mmCIF file of N, CA and C in Angstrom:
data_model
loop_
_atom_site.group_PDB
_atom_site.id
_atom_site.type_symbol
_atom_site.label_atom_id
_atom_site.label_comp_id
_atom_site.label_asym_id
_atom_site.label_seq_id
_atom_site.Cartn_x
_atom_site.Cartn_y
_atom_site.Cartn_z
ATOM 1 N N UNK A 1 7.450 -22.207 7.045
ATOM 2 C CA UNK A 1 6.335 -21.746 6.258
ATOM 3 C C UNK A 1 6.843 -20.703 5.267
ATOM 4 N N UNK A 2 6.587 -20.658 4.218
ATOM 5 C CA UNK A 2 6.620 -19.973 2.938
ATOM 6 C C UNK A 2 5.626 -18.812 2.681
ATOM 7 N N UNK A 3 6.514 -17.583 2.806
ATOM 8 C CA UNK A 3 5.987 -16.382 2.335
ATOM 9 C C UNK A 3 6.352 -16.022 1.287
ATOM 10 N N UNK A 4 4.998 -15.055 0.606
ATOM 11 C CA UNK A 4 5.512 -14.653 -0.984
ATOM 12 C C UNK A 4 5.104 -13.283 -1.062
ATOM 13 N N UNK A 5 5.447 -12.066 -1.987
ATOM 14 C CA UNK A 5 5.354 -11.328 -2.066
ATOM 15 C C UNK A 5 4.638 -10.578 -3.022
ATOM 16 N N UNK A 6 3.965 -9.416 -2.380
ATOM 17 C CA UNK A 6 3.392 -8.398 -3.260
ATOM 18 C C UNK A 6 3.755 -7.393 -2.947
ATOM 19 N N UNK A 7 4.375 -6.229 -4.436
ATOM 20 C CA UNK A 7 4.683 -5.365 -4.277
ATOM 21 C C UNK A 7 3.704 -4.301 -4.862
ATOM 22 N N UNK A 8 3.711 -2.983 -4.019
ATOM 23 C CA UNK A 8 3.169 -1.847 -4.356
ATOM 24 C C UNK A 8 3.812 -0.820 -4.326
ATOM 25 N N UNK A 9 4.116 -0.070 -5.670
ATOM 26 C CA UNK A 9 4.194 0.908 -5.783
ATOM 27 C C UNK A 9 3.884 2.197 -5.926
ATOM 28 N N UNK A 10 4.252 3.319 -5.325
ATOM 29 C CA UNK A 10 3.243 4.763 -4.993
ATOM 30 C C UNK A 10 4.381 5.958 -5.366
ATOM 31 N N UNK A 11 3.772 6.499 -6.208
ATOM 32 C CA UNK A 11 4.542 8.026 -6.216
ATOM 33 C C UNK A 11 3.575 9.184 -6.108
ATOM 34 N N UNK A 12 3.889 10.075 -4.936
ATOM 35 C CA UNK A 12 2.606 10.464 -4.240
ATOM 36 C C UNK A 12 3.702 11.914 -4.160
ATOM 37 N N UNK A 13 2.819 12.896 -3.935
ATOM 38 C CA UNK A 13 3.155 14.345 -3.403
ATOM 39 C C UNK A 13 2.826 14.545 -2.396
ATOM 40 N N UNK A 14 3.867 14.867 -1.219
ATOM 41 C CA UNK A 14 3.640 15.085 0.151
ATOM 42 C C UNK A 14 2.531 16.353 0.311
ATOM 43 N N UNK A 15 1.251 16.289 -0.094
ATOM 44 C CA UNK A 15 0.132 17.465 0.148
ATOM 45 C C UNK A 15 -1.260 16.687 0.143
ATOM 46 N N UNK A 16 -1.621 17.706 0.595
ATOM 47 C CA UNK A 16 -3.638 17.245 0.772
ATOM 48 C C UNK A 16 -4.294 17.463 -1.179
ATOM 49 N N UNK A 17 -4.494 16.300 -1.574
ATOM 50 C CA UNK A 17 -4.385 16.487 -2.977
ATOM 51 C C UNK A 17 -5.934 17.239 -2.923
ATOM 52 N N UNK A 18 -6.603 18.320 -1.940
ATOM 53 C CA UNK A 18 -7.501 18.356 -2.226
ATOM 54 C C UNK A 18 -7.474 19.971 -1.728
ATOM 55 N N UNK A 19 -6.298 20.115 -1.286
ATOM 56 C CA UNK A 19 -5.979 21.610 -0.821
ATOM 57 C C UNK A 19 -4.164 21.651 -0.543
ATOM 58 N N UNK A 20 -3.799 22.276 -1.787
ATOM 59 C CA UNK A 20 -2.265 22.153 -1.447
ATOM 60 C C UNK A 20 -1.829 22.840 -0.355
ATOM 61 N N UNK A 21 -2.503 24.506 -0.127
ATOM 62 C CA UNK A 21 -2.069 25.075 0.930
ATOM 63 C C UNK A 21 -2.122 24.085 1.959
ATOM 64 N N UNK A 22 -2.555 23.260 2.229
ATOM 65 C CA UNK A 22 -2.464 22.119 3.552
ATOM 66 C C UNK A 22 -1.126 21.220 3.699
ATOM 67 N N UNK A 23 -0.318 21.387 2.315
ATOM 68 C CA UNK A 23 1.167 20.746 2.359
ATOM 69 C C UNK A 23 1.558 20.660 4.245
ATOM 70 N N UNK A 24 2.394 19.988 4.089
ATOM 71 C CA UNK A 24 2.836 20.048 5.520
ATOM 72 C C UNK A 24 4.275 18.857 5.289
ATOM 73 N N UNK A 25 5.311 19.194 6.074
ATOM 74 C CA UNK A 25 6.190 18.846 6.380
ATOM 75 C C UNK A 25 6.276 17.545 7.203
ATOM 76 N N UNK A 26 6.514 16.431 7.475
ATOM 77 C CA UNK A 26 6.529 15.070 7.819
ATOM 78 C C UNK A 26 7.639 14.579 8.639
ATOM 79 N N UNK A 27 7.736 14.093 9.845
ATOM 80 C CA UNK A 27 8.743 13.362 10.343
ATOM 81 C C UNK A 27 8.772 12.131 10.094
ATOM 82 N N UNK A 28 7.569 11.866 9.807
ATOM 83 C CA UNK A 28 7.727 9.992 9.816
ATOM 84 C C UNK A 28 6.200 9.782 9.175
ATOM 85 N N UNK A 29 6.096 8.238 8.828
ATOM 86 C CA UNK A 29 4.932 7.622 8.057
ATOM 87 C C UNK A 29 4.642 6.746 8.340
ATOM 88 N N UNK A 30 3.601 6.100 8.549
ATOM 89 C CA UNK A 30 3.104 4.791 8.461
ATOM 90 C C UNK A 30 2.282 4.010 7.700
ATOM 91 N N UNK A 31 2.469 2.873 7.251
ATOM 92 C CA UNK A 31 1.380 2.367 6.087
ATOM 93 C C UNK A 31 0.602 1.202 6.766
ATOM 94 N N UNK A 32 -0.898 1.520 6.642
ATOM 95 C CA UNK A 32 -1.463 0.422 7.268
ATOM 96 C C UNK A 32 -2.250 -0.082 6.050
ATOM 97 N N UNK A 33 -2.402 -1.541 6.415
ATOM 98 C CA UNK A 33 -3.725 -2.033 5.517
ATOM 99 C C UNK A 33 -4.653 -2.699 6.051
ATOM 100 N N UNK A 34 -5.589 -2.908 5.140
ATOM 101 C CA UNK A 34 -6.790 -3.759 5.336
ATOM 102 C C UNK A 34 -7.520 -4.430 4.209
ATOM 103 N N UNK A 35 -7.301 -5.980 4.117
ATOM 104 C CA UNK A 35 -8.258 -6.632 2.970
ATOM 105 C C UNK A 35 -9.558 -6.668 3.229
ATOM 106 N N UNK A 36 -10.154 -6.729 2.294
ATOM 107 C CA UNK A 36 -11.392 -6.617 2.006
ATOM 108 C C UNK A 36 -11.955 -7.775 1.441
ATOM 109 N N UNK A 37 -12.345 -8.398 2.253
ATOM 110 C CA UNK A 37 -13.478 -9.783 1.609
ATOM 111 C C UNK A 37 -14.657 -10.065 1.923
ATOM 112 N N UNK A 38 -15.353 -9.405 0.634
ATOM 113 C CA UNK A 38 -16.436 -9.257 0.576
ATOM 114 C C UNK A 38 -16.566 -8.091 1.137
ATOM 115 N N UNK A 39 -17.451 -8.120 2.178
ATOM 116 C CA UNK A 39 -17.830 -6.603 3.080
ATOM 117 C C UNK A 39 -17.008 -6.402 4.256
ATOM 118 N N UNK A 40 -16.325 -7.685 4.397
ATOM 119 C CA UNK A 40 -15.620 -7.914 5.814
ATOM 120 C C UNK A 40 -14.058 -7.324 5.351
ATOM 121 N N UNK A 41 -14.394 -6.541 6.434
ATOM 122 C CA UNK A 41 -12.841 -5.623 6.525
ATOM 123 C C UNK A 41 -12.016 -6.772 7.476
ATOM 124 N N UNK A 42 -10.383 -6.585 7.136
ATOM 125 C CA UNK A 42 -9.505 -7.640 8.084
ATOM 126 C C UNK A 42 -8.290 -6.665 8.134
ATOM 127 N N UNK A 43 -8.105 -6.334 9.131
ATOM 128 C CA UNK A 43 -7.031 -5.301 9.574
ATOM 129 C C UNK A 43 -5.631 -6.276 9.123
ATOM 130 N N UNK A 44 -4.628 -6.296 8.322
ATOM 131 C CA UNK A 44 -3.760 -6.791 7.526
ATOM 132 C C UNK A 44 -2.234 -6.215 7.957
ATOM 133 N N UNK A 45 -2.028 -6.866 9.314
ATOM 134 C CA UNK A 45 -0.176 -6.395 10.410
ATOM 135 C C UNK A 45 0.768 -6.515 9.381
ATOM 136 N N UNK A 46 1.379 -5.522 8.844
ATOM 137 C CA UNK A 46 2.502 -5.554 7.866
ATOM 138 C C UNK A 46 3.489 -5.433 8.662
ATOM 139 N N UNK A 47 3.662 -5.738 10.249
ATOM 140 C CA UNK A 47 4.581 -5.224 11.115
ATOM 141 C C UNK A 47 6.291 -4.630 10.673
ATOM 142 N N UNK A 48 7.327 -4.829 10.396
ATOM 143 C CA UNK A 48 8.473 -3.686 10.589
ATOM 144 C C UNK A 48 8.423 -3.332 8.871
ATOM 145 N N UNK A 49 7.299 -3.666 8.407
ATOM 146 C CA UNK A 49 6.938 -3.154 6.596
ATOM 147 C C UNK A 49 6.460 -2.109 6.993
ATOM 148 N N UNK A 50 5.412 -1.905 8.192
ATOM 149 C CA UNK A 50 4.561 -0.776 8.181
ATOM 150 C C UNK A 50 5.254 1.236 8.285
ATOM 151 N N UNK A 51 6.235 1.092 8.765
ATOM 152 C CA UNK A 51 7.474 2.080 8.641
ATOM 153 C C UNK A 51 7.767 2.222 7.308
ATOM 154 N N UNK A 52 6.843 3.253 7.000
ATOM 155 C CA UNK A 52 6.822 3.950 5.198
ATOM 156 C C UNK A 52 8.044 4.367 5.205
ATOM 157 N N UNK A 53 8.631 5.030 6.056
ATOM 158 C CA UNK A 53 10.406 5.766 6.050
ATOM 159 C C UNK A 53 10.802 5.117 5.372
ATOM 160 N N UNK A 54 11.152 3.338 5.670
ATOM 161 C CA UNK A 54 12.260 2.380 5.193
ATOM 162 C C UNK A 54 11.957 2.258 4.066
ATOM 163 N N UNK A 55 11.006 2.415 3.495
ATOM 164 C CA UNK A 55 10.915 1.811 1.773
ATOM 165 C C UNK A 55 10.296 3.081 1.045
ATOM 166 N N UNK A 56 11.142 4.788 0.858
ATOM 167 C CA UNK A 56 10.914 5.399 0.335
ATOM 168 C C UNK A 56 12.143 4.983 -0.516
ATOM 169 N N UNK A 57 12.398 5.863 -1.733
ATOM 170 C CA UNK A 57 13.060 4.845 -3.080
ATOM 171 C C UNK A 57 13.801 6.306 -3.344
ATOM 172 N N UNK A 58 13.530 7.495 -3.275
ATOM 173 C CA UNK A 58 13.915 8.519 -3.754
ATOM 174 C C UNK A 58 14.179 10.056 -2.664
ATOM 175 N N UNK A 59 14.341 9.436 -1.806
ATOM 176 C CA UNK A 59 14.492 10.538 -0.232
ATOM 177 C C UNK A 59 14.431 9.434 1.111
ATOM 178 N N UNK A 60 14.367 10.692 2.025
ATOM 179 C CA UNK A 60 14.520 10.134 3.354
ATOM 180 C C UNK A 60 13.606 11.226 4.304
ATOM 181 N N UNK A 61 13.172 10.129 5.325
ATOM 182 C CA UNK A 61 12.372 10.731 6.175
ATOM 183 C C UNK A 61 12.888 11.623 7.186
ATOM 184 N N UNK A 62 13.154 12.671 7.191
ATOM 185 C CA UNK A 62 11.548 13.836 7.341
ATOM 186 C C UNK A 62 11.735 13.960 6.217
ATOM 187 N N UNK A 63 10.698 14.256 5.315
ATOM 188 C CA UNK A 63 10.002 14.692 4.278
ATOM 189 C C UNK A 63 9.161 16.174 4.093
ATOM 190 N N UNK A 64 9.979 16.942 3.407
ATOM 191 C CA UNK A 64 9.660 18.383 3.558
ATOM 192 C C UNK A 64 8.445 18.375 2.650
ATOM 193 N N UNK A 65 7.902 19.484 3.060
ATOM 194 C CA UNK A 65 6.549 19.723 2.086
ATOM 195 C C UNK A 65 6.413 20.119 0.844
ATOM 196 N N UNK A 66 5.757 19.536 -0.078
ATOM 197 C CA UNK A 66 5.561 19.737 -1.556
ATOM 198 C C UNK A 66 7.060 18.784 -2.269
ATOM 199 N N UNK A 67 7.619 17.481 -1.239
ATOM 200 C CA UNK A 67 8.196 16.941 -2.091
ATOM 201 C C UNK A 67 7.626 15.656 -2.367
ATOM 202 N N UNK A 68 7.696 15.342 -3.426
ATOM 203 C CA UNK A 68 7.642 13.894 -4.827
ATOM 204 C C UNK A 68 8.064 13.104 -3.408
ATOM 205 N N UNK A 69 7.557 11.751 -3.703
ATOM 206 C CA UNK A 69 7.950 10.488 -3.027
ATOM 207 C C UNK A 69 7.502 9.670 -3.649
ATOM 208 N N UNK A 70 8.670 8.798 -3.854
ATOM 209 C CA UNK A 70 8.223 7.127 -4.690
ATOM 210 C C UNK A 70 8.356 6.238 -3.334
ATOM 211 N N UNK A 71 7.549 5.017 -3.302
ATOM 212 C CA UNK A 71 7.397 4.382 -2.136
ATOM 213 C C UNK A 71 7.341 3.267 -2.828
ATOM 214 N N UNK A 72 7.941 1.785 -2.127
ATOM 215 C CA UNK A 72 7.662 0.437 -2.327
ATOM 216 C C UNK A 72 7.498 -0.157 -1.624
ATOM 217 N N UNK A 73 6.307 -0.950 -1.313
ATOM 218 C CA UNK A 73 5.980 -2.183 -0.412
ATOM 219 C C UNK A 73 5.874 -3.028 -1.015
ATOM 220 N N UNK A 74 6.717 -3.604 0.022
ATOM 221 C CA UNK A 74 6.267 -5.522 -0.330
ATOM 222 C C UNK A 74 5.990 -5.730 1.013
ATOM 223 N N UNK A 75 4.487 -6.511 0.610
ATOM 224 C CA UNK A 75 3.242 -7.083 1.630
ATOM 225 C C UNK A 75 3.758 -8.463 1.072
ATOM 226 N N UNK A 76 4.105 -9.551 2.355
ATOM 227 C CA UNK A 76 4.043 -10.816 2.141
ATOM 228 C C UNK A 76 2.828 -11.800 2.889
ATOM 229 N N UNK A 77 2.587 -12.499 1.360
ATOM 230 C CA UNK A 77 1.403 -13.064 1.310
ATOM 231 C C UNK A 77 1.334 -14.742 2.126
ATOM 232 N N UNK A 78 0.663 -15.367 2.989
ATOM 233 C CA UNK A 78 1.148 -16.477 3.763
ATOM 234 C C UNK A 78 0.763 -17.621 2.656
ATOM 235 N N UNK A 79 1.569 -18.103 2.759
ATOM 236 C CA UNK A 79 1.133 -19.568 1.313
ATOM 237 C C UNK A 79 0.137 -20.520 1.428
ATOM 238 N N UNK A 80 -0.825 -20.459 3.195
ATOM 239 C CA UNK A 80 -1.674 -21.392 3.217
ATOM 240 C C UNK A 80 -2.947 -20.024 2.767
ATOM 241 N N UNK A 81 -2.918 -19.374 2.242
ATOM 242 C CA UNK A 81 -3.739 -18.383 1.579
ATOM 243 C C UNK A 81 -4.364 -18.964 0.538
ATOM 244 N N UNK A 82 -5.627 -19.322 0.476
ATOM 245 C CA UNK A 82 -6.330 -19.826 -0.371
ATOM 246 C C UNK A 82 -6.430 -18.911 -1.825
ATOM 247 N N UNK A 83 -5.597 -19.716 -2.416
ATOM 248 C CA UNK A 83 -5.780 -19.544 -4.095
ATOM 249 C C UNK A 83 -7.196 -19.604 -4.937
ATOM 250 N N UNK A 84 -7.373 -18.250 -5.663
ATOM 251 C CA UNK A 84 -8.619 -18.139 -5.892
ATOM 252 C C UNK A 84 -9.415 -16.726 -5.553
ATOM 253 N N UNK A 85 -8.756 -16.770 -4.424
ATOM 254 C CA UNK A 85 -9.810 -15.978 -3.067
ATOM 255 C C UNK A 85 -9.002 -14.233 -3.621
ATOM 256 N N UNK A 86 -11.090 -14.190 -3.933
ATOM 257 C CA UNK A 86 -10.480 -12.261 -4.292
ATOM 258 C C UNK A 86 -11.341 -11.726 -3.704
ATOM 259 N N UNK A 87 -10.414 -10.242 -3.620
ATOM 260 C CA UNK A 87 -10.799 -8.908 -2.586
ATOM 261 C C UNK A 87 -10.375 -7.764 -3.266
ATOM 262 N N UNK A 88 -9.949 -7.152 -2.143
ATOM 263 C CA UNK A 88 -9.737 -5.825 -2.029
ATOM 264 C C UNK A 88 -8.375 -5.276 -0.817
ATOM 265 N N UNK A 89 -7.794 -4.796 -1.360
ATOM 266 C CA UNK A 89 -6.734 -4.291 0.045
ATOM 267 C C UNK A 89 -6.885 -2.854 -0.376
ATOM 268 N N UNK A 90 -6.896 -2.042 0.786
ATOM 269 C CA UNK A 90 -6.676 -0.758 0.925
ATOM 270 C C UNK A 90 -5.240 -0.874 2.213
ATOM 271 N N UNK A 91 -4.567 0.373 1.118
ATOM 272 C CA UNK A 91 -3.543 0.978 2.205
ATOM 273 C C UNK A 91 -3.360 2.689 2.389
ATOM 274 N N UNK A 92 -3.653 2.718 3.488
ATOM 275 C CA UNK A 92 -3.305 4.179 4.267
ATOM 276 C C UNK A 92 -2.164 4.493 4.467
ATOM 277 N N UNK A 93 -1.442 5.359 4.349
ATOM 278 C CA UNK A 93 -0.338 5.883 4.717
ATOM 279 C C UNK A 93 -1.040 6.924 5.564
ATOM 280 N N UNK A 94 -0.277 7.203 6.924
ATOM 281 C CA UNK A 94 -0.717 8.288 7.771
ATOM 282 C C UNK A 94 0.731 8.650 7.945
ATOM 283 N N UNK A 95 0.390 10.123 8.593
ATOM 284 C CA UNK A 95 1.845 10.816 9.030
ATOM 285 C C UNK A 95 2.381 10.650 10.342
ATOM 286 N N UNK A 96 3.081 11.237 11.037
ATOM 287 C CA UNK A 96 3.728 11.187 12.544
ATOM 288 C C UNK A 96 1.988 11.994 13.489
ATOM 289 N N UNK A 97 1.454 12.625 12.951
ATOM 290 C CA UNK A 97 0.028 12.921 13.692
ATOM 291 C C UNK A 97 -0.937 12.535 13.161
ATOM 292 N N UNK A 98 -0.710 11.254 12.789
ATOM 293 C CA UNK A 98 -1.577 9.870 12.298
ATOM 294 C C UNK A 98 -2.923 10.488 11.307
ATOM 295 N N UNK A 99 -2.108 11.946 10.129
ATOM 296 C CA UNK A 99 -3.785 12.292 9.890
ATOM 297 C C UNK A 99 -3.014 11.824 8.325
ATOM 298 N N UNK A 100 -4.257 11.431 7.362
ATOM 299 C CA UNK A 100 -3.849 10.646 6.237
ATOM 300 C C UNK A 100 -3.243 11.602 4.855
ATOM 301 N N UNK A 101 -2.409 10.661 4.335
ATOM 302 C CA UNK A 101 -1.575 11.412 3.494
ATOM 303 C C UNK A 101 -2.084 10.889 2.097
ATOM 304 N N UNK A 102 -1.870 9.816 1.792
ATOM 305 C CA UNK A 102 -2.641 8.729 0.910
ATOM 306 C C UNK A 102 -3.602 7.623 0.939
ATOM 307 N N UNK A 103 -4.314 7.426 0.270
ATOM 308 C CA UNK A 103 -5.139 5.886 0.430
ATOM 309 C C UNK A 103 -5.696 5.311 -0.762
ATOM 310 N N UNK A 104 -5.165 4.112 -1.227
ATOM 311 C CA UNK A 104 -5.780 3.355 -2.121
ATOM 312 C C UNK A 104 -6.044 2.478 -1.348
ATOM 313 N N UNK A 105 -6.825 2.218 -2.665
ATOM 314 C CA UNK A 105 -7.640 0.195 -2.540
ATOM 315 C C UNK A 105 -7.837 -0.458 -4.086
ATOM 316 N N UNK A 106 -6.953 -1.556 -4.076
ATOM 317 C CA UNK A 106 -6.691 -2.058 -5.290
ATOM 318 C C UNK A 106 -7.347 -3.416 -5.268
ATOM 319 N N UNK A 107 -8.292 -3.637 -6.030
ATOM 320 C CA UNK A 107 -8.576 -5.035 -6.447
ATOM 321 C C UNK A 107 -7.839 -6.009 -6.411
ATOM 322 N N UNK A 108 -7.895 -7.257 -5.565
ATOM 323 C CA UNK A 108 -6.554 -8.811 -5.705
ATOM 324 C C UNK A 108 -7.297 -10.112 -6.517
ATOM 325 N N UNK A 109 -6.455 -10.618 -6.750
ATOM 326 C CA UNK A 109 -6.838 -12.059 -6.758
ATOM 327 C C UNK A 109 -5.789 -12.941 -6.308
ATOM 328 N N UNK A 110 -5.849 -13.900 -5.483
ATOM 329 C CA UNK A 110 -4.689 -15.036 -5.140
ATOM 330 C C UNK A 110 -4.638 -16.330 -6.612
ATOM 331 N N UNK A 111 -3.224 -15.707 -6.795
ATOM 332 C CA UNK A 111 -3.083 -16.770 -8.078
ATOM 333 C C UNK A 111 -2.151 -18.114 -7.956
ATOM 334 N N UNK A 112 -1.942 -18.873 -8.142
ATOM 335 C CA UNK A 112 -1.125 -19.939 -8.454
ATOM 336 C C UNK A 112 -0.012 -19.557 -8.450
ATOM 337 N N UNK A 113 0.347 -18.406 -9.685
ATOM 338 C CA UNK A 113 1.846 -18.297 -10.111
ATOM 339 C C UNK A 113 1.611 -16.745 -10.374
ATOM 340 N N UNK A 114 2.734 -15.861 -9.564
ATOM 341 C CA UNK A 114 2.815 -14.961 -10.603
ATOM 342 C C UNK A 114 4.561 -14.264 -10.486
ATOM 343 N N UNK A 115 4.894 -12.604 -10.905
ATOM 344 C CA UNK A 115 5.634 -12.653 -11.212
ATOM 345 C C UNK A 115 5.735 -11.488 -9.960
ATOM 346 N N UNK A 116 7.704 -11.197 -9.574
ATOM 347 C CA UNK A 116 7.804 -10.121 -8.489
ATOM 348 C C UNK A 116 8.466 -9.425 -9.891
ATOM 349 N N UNK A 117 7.985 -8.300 -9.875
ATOM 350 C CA UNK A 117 7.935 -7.414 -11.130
ATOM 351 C C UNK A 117 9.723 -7.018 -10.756
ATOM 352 N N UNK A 118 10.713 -6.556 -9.801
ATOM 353 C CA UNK A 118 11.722 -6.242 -9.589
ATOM 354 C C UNK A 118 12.667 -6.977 -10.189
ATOM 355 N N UNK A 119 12.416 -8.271 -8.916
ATOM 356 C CA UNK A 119 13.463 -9.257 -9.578
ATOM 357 C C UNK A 119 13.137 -10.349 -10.798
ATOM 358 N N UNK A 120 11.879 -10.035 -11.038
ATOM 359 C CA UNK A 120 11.279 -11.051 -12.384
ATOM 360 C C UNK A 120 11.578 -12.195 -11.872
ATOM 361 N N UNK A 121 11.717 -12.932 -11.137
ATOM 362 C CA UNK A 121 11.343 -14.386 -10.536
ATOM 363 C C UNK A 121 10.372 -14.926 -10.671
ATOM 364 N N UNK A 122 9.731 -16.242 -11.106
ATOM 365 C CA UNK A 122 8.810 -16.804 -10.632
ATOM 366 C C UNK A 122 8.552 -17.506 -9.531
ATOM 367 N N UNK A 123 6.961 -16.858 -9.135
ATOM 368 C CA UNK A 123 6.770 -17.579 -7.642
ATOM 369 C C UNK A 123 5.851 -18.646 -7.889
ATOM 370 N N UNK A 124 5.941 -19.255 -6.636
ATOM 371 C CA UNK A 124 4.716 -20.402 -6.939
ATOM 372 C C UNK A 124 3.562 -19.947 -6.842
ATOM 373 N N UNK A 125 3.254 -19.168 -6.066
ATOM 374 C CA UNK A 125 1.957 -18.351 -5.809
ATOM 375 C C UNK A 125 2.295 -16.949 -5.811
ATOM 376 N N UNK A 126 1.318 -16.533 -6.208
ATOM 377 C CA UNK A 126 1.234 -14.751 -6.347
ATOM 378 C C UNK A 126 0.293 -13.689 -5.569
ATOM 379 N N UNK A 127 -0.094 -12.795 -6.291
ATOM 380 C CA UNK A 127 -1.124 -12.125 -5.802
ATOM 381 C C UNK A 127 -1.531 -11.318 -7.291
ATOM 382 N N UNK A 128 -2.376 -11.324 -7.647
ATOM 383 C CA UNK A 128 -2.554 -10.544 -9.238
ATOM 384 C C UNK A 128 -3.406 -8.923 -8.450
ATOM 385 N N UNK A 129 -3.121 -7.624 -9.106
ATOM 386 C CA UNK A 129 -3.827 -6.936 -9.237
ATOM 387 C C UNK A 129 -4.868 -7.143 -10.196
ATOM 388 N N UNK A 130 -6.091 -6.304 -10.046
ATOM 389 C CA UNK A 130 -7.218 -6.666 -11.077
ATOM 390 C C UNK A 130 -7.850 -5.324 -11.532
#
């Protein structure tokens, strides 16, 4: 079976973007997701992806406080994934005391064809942001 990929990229500041004094220092990360179709939430196992450590781009975990982090995931998409079919994915990043560091939720659509922005390949199927 044929998996394809979507990548996300994040450059985030290790702090509570809503109170810096709350910075805090990090041993470890985790990224979880969940699509969204329609109203129906679907808890989305990125299993040995979900270890934010492995795919920081510009440091290494522990992660001291008040530093920059660029992050890349690639979420692979299963190919009997109905083309067409749009949502929503949100991803959480939580810390080693599972309290949240980041969270988006980006609009999808399952496309036919699209492109892995890194290696510029074409896939047969994609995933489009919207």
């Amino acid at each position: 079976m044929m998996k394809f990929v979507f990548a996300l990229c994040l450059a985030l500041a290790v702090a509570d973007a809503t109170n810096v004094q709350r910075s805090r220092n990090m041993q470890s990360m985790r990224t979880l997701a969940t699509a969204y179709l329609g109203a129906v939430p679907v808890p989305y196992n990125l299993g040995n992806n979900a270890n934010t450590c492995n795919f920081l781009t510009n440091t290494r975990c522990p992660v001291s406080s008040g530093t920059s982090v660029n992050y890349t995931l690639r979420m692979y998409i299963e190919s009997w994934f109905p083309v067409g079919t749009s949502g929503t994915i949100e991803f959480r990043i939580v810390d080693d005391r599972n309290q949240p560091v980041v969270c988006v939720r980006v609009p999808i659509r399952i496309s036919r064809s699209g492109k892995f922005i890194e290696g510029e390949s074409e896939l047969p199927r994609g995933i489009e942001a919207q």
